[in-house]
Structures are given as structure tokens and as C-alpha cells.
Coordinates of C-alpha atoms (C1' of nucleotides) in Angstrom, one line a residue:
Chain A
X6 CA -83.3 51.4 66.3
X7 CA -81.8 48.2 65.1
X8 CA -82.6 47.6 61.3
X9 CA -82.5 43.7 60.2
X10 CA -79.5 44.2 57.9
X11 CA -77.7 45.3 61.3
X12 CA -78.8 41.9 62.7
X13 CA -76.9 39.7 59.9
X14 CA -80.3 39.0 58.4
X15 CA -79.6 38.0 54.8
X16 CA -79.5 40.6 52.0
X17 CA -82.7 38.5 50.3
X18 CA -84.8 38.4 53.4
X19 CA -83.9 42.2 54.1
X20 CA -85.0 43.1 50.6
X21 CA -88.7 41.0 51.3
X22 CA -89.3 42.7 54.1
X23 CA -88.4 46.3 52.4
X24 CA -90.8 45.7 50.1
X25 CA -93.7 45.1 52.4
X26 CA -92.2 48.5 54.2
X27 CA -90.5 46.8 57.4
X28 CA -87.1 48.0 58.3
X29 CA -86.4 48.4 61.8
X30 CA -86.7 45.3 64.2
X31 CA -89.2 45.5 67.3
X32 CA -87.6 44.3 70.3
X33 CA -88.3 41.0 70.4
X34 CA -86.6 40.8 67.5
X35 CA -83.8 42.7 68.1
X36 CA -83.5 40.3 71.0
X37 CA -84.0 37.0 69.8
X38 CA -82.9 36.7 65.9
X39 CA -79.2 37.1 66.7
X40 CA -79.9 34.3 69.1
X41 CA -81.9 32.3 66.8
X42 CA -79.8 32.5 63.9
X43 CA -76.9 30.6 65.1
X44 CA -79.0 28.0 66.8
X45 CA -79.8 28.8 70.8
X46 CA -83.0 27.3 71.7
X47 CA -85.4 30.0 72.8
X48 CA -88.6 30.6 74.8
X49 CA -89.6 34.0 73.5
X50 CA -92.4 35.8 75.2
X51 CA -93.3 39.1 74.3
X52 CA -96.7 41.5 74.2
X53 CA -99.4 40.6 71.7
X54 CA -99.0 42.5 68.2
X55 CA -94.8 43.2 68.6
X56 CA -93.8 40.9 65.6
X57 CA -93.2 37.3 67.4
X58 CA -93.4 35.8 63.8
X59 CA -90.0 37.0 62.5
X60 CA -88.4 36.5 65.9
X61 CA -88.8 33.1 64.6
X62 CA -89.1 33.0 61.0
X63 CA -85.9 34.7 59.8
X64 CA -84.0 32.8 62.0
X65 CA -85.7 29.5 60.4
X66 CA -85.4 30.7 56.7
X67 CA -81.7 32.0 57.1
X68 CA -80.8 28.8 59.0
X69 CA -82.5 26.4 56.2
X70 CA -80.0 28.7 53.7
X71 CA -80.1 27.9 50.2
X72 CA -79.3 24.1 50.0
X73 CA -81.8 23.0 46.9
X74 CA -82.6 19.4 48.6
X75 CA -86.1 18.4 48.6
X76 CA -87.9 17.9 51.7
X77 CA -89.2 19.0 55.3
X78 CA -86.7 20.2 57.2
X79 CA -88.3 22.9 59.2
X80 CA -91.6 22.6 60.9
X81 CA -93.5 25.3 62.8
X82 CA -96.7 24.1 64.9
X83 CA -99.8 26.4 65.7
X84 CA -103.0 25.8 67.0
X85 CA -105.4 27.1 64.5
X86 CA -106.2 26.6 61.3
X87 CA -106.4 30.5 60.3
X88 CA -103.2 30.9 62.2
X89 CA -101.2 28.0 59.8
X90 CA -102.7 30.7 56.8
X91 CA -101.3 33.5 58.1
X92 CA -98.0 31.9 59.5
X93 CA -97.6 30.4 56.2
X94 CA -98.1 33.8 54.1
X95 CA -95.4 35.7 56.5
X96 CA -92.9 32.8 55.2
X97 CA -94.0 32.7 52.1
X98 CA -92.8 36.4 51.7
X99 CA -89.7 35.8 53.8
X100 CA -88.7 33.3 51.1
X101 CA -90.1 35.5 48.3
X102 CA -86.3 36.4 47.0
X103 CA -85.1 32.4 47.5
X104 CA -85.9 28.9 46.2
X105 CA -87.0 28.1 49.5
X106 CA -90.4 26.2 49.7
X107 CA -93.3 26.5 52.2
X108 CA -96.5 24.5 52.7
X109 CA -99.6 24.8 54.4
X110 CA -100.7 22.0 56.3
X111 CA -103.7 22.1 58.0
X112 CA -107.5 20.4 58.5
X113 CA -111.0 21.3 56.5
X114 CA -108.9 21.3 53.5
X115 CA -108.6 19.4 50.4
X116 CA -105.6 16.7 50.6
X117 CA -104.6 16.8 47.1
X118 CA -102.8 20.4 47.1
X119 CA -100.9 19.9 50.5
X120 CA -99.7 16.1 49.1
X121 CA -99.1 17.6 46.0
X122 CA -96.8 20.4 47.6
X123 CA -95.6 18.1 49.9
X124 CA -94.5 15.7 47.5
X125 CA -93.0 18.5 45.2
X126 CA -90.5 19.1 48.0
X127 CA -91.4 21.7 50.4
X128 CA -89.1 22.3 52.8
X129 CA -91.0 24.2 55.5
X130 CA -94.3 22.9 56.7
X131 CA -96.3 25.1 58.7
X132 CA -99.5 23.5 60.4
X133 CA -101.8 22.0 62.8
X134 CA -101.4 19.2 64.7
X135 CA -103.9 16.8 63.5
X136 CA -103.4 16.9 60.0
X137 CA -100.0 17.0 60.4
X138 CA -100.2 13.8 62.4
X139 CA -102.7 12.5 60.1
X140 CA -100.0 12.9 57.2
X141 CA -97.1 11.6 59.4
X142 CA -99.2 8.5 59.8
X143 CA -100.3 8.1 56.0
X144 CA -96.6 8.4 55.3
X145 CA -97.2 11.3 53.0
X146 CA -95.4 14.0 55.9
X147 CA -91.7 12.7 56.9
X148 CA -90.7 14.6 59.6
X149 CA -87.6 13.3 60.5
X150 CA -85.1 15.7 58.9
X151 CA -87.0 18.6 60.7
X152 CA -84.0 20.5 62.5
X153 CA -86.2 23.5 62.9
X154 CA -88.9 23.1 64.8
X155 CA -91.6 25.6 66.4
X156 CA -94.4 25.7 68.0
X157 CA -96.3 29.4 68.0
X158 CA -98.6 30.2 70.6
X159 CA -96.0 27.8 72.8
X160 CA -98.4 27.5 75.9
X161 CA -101.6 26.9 74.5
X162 CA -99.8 23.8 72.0
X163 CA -98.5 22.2 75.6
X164 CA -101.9 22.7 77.4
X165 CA -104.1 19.5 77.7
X166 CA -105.8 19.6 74.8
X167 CA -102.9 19.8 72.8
X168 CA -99.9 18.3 74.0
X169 CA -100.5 14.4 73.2
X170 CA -100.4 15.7 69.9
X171 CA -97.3 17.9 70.3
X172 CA -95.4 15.1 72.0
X173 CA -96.0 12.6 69.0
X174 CA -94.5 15.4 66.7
X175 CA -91.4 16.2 68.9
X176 CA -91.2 11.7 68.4
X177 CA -91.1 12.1 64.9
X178 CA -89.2 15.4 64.1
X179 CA -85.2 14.8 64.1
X180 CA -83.7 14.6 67.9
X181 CA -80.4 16.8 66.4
X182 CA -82.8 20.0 66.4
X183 CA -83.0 23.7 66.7
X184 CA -86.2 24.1 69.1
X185 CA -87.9 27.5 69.5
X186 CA -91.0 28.2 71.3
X187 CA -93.2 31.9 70.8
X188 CA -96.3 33.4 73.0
X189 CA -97.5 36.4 74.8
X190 CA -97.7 34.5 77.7
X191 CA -95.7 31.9 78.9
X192 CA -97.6 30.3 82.8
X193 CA -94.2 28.9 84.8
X194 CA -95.3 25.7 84.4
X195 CA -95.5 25.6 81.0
X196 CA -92.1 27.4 80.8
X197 CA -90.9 24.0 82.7
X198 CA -92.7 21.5 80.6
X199 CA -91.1 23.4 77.7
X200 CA -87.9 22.5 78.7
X201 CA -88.2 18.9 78.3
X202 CA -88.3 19.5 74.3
X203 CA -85.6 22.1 74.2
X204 CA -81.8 21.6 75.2
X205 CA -80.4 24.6 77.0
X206 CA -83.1 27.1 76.2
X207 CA -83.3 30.6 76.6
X208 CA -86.0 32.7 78.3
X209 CA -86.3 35.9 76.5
X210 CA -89.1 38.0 77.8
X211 CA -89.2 41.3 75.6
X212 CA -90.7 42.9 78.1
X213 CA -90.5 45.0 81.3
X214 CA -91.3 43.5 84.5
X215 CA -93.0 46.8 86.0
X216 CA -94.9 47.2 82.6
X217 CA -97.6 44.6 83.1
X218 CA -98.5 42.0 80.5
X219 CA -101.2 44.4 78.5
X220 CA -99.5 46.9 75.8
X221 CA -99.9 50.0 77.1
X222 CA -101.3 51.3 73.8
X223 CA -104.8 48.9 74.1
X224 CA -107.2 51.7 76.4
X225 CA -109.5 48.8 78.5
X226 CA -113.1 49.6 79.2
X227 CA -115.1 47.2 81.5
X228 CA -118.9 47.5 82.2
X229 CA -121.3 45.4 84.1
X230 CA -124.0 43.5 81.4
X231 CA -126.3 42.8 83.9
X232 CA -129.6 43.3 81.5
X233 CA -128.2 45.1 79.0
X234 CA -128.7 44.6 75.7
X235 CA -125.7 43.7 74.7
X236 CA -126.4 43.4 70.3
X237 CA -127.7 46.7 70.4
X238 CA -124.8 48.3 72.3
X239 CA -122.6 46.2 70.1
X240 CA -124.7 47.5 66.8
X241 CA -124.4 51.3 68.2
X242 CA -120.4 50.6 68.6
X243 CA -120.5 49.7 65.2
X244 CA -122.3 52.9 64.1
X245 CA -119.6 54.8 66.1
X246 CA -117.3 57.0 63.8
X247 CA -113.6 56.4 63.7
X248 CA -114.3 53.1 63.9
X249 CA -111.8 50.9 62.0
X250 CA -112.4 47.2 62.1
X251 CA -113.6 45.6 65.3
X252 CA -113.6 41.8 66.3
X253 CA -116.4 40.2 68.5
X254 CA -115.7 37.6 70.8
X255 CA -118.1 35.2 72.5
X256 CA -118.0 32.1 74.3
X257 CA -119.4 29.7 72.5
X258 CA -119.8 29.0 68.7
X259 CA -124.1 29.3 69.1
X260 CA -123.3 32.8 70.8
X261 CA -121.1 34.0 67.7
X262 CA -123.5 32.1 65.3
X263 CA -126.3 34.1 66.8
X264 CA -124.9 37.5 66.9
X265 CA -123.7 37.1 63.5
X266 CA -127.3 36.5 62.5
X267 CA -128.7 39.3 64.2
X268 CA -126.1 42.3 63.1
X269 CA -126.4 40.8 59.4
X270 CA -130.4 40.7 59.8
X271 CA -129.6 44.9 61.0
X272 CA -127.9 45.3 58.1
X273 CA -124.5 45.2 59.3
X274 CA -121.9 42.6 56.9
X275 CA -120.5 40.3 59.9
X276 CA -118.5 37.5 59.5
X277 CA -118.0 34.9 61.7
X278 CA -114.9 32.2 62.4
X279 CA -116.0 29.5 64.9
X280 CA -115.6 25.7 65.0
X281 CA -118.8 24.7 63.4
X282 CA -118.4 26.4 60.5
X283 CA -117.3 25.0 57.2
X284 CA -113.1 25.5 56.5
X285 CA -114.3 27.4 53.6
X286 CA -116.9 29.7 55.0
X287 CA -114.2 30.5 58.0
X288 CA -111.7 31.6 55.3
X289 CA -114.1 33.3 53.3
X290 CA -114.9 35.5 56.6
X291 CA -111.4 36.2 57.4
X292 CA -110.7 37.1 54.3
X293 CA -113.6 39.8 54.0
X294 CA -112.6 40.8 57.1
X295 CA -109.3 41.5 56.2
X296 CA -110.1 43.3 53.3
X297 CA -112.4 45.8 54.9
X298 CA -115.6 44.0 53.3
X299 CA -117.1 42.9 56.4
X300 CA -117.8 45.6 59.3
X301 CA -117.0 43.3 61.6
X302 CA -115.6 39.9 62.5
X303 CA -117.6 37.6 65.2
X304 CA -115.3 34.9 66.6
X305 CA -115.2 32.3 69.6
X306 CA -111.7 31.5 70.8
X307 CA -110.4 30.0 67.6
X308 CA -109.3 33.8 66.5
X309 CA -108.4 34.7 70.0
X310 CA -104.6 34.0 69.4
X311 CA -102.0 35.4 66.8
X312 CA -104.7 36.6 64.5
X313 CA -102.6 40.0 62.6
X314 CA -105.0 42.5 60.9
X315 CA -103.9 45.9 60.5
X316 CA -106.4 48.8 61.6
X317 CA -108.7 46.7 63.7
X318 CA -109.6 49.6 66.1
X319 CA -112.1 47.6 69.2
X320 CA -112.3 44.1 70.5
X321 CA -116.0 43.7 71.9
X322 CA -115.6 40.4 74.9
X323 CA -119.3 39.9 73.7
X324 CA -118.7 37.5 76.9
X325 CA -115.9 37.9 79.5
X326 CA -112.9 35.5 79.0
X327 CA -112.5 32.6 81.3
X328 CA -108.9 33.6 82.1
X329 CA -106.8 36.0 81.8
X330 CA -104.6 34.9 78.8
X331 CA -107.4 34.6 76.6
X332 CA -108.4 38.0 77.3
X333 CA -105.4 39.1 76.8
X334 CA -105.1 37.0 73.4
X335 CA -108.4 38.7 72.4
X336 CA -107.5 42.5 73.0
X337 CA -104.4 41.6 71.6
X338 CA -105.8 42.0 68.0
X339 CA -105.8 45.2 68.2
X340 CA -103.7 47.8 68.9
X341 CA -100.7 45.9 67.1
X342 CA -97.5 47.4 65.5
X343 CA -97.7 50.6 68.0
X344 CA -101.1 51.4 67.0
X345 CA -103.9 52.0 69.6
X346 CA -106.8 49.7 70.1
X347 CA -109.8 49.9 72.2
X348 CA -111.1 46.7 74.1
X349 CA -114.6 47.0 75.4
X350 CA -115.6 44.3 77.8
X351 CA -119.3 43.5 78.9
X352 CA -119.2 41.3 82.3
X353 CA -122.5 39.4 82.9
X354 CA -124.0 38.9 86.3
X355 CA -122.6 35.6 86.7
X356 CA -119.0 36.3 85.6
X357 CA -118.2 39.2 88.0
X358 CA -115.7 36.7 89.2
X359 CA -114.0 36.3 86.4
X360 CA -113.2 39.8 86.0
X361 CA -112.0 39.9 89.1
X362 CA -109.9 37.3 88.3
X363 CA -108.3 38.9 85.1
X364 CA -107.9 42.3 86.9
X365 CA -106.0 40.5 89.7
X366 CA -103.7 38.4 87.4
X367 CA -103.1 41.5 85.0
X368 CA -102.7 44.1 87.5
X369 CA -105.3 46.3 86.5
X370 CA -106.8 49.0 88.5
X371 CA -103.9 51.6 88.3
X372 CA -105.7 53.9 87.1
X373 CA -107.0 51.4 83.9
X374 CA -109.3 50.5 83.7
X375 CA -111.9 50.3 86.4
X376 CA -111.2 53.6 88.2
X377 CA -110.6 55.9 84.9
X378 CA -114.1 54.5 83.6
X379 CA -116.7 54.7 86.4
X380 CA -119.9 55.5 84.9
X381 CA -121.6 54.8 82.3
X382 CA -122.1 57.8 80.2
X383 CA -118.5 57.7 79.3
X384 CA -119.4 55.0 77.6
X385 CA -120.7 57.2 74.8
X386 CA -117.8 59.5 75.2
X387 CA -115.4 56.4 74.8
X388 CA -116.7 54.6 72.3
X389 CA -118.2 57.7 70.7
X390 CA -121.3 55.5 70.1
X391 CA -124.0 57.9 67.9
X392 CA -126.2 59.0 70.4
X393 CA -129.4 60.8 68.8
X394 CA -130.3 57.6 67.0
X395 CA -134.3 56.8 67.7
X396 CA -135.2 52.9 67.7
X397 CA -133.2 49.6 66.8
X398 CA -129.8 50.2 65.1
X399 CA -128.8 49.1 62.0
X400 CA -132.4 48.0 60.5
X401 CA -131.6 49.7 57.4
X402 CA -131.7 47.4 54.3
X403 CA -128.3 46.7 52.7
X404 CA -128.7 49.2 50.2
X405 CA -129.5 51.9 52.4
X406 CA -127.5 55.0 53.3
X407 CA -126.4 53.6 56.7
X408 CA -124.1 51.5 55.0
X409 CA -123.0 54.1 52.5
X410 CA -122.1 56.0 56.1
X411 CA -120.3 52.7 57.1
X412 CA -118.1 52.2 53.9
X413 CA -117.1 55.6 54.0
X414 CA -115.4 55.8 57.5
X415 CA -111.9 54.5 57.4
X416 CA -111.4 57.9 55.9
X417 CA -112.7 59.7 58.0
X418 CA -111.3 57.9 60.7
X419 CA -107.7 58.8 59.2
X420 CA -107.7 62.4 58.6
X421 CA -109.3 62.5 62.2
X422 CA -106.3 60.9 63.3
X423 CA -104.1 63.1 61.3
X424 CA -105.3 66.3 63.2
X425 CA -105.2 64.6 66.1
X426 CA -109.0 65.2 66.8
X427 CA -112.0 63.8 65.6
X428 CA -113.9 66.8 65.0
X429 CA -117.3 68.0 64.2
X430 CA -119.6 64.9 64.0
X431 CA -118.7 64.0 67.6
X432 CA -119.7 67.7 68.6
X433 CA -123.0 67.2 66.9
X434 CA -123.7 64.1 68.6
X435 CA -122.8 65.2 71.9
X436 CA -125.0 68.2 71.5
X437 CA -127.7 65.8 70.8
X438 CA -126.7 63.3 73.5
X439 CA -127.3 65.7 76.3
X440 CA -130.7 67.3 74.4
X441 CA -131.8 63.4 74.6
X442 CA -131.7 61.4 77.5
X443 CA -133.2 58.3 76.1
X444 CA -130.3 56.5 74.9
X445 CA -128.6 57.1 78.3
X446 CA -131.4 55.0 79.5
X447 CA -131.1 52.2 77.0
X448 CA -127.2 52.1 79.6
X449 CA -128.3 52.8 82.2
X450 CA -128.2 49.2 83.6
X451 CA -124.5 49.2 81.7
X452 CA -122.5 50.4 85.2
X453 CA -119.0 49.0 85.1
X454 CA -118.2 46.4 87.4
X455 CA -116.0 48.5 89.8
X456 CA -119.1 50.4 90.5
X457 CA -121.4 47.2 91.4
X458 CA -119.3 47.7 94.8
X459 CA -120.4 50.6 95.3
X460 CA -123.6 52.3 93.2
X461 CA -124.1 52.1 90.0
X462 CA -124.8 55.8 89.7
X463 CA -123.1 57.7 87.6
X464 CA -119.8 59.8 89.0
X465 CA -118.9 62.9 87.7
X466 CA -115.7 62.9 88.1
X467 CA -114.0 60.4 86.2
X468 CA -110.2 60.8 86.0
X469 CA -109.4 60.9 82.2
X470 CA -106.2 62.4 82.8
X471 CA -104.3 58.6 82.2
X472 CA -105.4 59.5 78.5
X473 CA -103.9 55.9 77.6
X474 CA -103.6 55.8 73.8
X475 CA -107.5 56.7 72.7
X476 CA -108.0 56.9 69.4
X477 CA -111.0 59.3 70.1
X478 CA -109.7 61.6 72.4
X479 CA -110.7 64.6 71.0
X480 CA -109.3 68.1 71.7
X481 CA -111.9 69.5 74.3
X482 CA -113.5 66.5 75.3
X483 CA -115.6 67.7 78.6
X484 CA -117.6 65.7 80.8
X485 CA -120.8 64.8 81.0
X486 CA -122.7 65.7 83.9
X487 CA -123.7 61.9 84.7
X488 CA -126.9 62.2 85.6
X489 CA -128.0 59.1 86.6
X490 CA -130.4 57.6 84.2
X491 CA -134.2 58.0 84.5
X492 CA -135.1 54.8 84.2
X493 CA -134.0 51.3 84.2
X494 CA -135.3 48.9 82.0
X495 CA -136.3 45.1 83.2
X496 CA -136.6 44.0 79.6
X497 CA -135.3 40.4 79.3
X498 CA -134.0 40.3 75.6
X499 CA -135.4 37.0 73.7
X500 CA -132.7 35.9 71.6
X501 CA -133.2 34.3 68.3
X502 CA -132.2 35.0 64.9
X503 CA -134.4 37.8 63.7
X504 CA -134.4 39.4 67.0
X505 CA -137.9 40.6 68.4
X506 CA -139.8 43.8 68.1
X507 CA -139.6 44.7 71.2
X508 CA -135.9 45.3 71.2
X509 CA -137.2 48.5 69.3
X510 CA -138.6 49.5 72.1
X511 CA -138.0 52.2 74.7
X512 CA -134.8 53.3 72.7
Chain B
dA18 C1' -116.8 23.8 80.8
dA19 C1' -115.8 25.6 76.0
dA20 C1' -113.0 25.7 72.1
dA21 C1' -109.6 23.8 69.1
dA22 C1' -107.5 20.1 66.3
dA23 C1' -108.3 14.5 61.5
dG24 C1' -112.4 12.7 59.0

DNA sequence: AAAAAAG
């Protein structure tokens, strides 16, 4: 493996990253610093989670070297707000042996302490686009000796929504430039509309053709919603053991607003991050999040792209993704760094399109994850969701022992990685799961989508043999006989904060 | 069509 000292990264930067335990370069790295750091313009595209940030971040710090002058002269674009945090923070710590400054600049926020920063000099500016526009115009933001520019998340700053903006910023930054542009995915046309900011850029895709677009390490599980209750699956997942931290995605920001209400009313400590939240109250989620003080994070889109925790074990698509680069934006926070990840993904009646859609784009089906996952029982044996539980998860009040249970997990969850197993609790349950049919009923509308083709009863036979990068699989994992459930349930859930009784019921 | 991004 190539080390960033064998790159010509300077002695400084080597020495930050040492400290925060990163030595060797991931490939798109290894491929596109060497480039960077003299100045080739580059369209780097590479898997979600394989270190995009310091493809482009060394490069820009090295390349700014150690000239004291005040001033912007480097400028990298994203497209949230949470993103512009965590961007900033990476350099930040890049520069953490050098003079160099860095600012956040970003909307929801205070002026004063950007303006402040700005006007003490700071020399790389990493933000959003309209409050970097609004500070261009106010004259408080001059762009013009910005020779590095970048724009993160490349194809979703050039989509519609975003690329007036971007093309006022590429007016105002300095025409003499070094121009490099970062995603997971990269559409053609986007590639080509790239082009028209860059001079003679190159297209480095760190990735293998034949590989598909998915890391290989993120194990995919798809099942049908069609009148399932999807908070109380999503409340069992959370109950599950070896469960690190798990993100929640849903469509729209009443969607995450309402499940957030509803797990915190079970007891559970969500956070959210949507748009209608406060700047602060968005932070202050991330933040527990991060930490490991919530038990989950419930998001729309906003934290669908470049979002880095470590140890977030499941994505939950609450709702499917309308295309296939957000969903693979969303599973992409987990299984980052080489780690595995498990993405669960409930497909409502209505949206059996759109999964066909994303398994088309992202050439599914071989053997992930339709074929490996055809019935719904595995759905306990994959998510290793606590089976003997009697009535509504997660009604404890905070105090109670379920959440001492919860808090005490991540442990577990690592020595059970350690051996390689995760041993007796998942015995117990199983035992329990087959003694007690009920909670395969509370599934049994949950068949996965493959299966609306052709029954939704349960097959026996699942292939596990692809084996993916589980987490959970247990030594001597065996089947369950898929019975087919004994009943199906026509309950309609009525949503609401505070849930209903009835949701109780029949469990 | 939703979400995001200035206030």
C-alpha cells in the first residue's frame, strides 16, 4: 500500500494525519493526489466512504504552501450545510501543523464569526453556495484570488437546483485556477457540463468497471412495505443487537419529523436533520449522533451525501429513493473505510417502480440483493431484530432498562465482531422466534419486492452462500423453515405523533 | 415532486 509520505505529501500534513491514525492512502488517493498536487484539473469519482476528501484536500493545502498572505485563495463548494462542518473540520486538521487558515461559510448561522474569520484572513473558505454568494455580494467574501477551487459532491452542485449558483462563483473566483471536482457518481452529462469549468481535466474513476457502483462491503436488503408497519419494524431494528449507529431516511421533512416523534415518544433518543429545522437544532442532532448519544439519526436528503460517521452499522430507506444516486448516497453512510454496513430498504406499494429502477441502474440482482433475500423471515435472521418481544417496541420510559440494554451495545457488538460471531443472545432469540409465531405475523405482509412477482410466501431456500460482508453472520446460522405466516394483518396504521393504541395490537 | 441553499 502506498503511504502519503510515499506520495510527496508534506512532512506536516503526514504528521496530522498520523495523529488521527491514517497512514496508508485508499485508492482514490493514491490515484489522484500525485495528480492534484502539481495542478491537473481532475474529475474524481470513486465509491461512497473511500476518502474523496483528501483526494482533494491535501492537494489544496500543499498547493496553498506556507505563504503567510492574508486572504481566500482556495475555495471548496458543497451542497449542505452539515457537509461545509465536516469538510471544514477534515481541513482544519490537515492544517493543524501549519499557519494555514480555514473558514466555515455557510447559512442558519450567525454572520459575525464567519466576517470576523473572514476578515482575520482566512485563506480557505469552505461553504455553501448561498451564503457564500450572499457574502460575495456584501463585499465581505472576495473570491478572486481563489486558484483552488472545488466543488464536493460535483454532480449534485451542477444539477438544476444548484448550478446558477455554481456558475456565479466560477464568475467571481480567479480565471488562472486549479479546478477539481469529487462524487461517487458522476451521470455523463454532468461529466460534460463539468468540463466547461475545468481546462484539460482528468477523469479518474477509482473504481472497477465490472465492480458495480455499490461497495461490495454494504449487504442490501429490499422488502415490499405494502401495509407494514414500517415504525415498528424500524423500532424492532433498533432493539436488534450488534447494532452500531443507524441513519433513517425518508422523503420528506414531515416524514422524518414524524418518525422522530414517534421513536422518541417509544423511548428511543432520535435525532433528526431536515430542512425545517433550526441550523442549531440540526447541529445539535448531528453532533449527538456522532457521539453515540442518540440511537439513531432520522434525516431527509440533506444527510444523504458525504455525511462520515464511523460505526454506523444500517441505513433504514424509511421511503425508497427516487433515483438511484440518492440511494446510493444514503447507504453510502455506512459501511465506510472497509467496514461493513447493512442497508435495509422498505418499498411501498406505489414505488415498486422505483426500485426497479435503482436495481436496473445499479445492476443488482446478482445474487444481491433480491434473490439472496426472498422471504421474509430472513428478515429477522438479517437484521437479527429481537423476536420474543410481546406488544409495541420501545414504550419503556427513558429511564427504563431498555435503554440501559441500548447504551450498553456497542460493546457487545465489538467483541461479537472480534470472535467473528455474535453468539448466545441471538441463539436465545431464535429459540424464541420459532416457539412464537406472532411476530412473524406482524411481517408477514413485509415480502420483498422480488417476490411480489411471484408469491409472497415464504421460500426456504434462500441462497446465503454470497455471505457479502454481514456483520451478523453468525457461525451456524441455519434456516428458518419459512412457514408462511398465519395471518395477514389489514391494519391501516394512523400516523400522528403519539402513535395509536392499536399499533399494540396483534403483536 | 422533494429537498437543498440567503434571510
Amino acid at each position: 500500500m502506498t503511504t502519503f509520505a510515499d506520495m510527496g505529501v508534506d512532512a506536516d500534513i503526514v504528521e496530522a494525519l498520523a495523529s488521527k491514525g491514517i497512514v496508508d492512502a485508499f485508492p482514490i488517493q493514491e490515484q489522484t493526489i500525485p495528480l492534484g498536487l502539481p495542478g491537473q484539473d481532475i474529475i474524481g469519482q470513486a465509491k461512497t466512504g473511500t476518502g474523496k476528501t483528501f483526494g482533494f484536500g491535501i492537494p489544496v493545502v500543499q498547493r496553498l504552501g506556507l505563504d503567510p498572505a492574508p486572504g481566500v485563495k482556495a475555495l471548496i463548494v458543497v451542497p449542505t450545510r452539515e457537509l461545509a462542518v465536516q469538510v471544514y473540520e477534515d481541513m482544519d486538521m490537515l492544517t493543524s501543523n501549519r499557519s494555514t487558515s480555514v473558514v466555515a461559510i455557510y447559512g442558519g448561522k450567525a454572520y459575525e464569526g464567519q466576517i470576523d474569520q473572514l476578515k482575520a484572513g482566512a485563506q480557505i473558505v469552505v461553504g455553501t453556495p448561498g451564503r457564500l454568494i450572499d457574502l460575495n455580494n456584501q463585499r465581505l467574501l472576495d473570491l478572486s484570488h481563489a486558484t483552488e477551487v472545488v466543488l464536493d459532491e460535483a454532480d449534485k452542485m451542477l444539477d438544476l437546483g444548484f448550478l446558477p449558483d455554481i456558475e456565479k462563483i466560477f464568475q467571481k473566483v480567479s480565471q488562472v485556477r486549479h479546478t477539481m471536482l469529487y462524487s461517487a457518481t458522476m451521470p455523463g452529462p454532468i461529466v460534460a457540463l463539468a468540463r466547461r469549468f475545468m481546462s484539460n481535466p482528468i477523469h479518474i474513476r477509482a473504481t472497477d468497471p465490472d465492480e458495480g457502483l455499490t461497495q461490495a462491503n454494504i449487504k442490501h436488503l429490499v422488502y415490499r412495505a405494502h401495509s407494514l408497519d414500517k415504525d415498528e419494524v424500524i423500532a424492532r431494528i433498533l432493539q436488534a443487537e450488534g447494532r452500531g449507529k443507524t441513519v433513517v431516511f425518508t422523503r420528506t421533512k414531515r416524514a422524518a419529523q414524524k418518525l422522530v416523534d414517534e421513536l422518541n415518544d417509544r423511548g428511543f433518543n432520535a435525532g433528526a436533520v431536515h430542512g425545517d429545522m433550526s441550523q442549531e437544532a440540526r447541529e445539535r442532532s448531528m453532533a449527538g449522533f456522532k457521539a453515540g448519544k442518540k440511537d439513531v439519526l432520522i434525516a431527509t436528503d440533506v444527510a444523504a451525501r458525504g455525511i462520515d460517521v464511523d460505526d454506523v452499522t444500517h441505513v433504514i430507506n424509511h421511503t425508497i429513493p427516487d433515483d438511484e444516486k440518492t440511494y446510493l448516497h444514503r447507504v453510502g453512510r455506512t459501511g465506510r473505510a472497509g467496514k461493513t454496513g447493512i442497508a435495509v430498504t422498505f418499498v411501498d406499494w406505489d414505488d415498486l417502480h422505483k426500485w426497479a429502477l435503482i436495481n436496473r441502474a445499479l445492476d443488482f440482482g446478482q445474487p444481491e440483493p433480491m434473490e439472496t433475500y426472498s422471504s421474509s423471515p430472513h428478515l429477522f435472521e438479517d437484521l437479527d431484530i429481537p423476536a420474543g418481544t410481546k406488544g409495541r417496541i420501545g414504550k419503556a420510559p427513558k429511564t427504563d432498562t431498555v435503554r440501559t440494554q441500548r447504551t450498553a451495545r456497542p460493546e457487545r457488538a465489538a467483541d461479537a465482531a472480534a470472535e467473528g460471531t455474535d453468539e448466545g443472545g441471538t441463539r436465545r432469540r431464535r429459540r424464541r422466534r420459532s416457539a412464537d409465531t406472532p411476530v412473524g405475523s406482524t411481517f408477514a405482509e413485509g415480502a420483498p419486492a422480488d417476490a411480489a412477482a411471484s408469491d409472497a410466501t415464504a421460500s426456504a431456500d434462500a441462497d446465503r452462500g454470497t455471505d457479502g460482508a454481514g456483520t451478523h453472520d453468525g457461525a451456524g446460522k441455519e434456516h428458518h423453515d419459512g412457514k408462511p405466516a398465519p395471518a395477514r394483518r389489514r391494519r391501516r396504521r394512523r400516523g400522528g405523533p403519539g402513535g395509536t393504541p392499536a399499533a399494540a395490537a396483534g403483536v
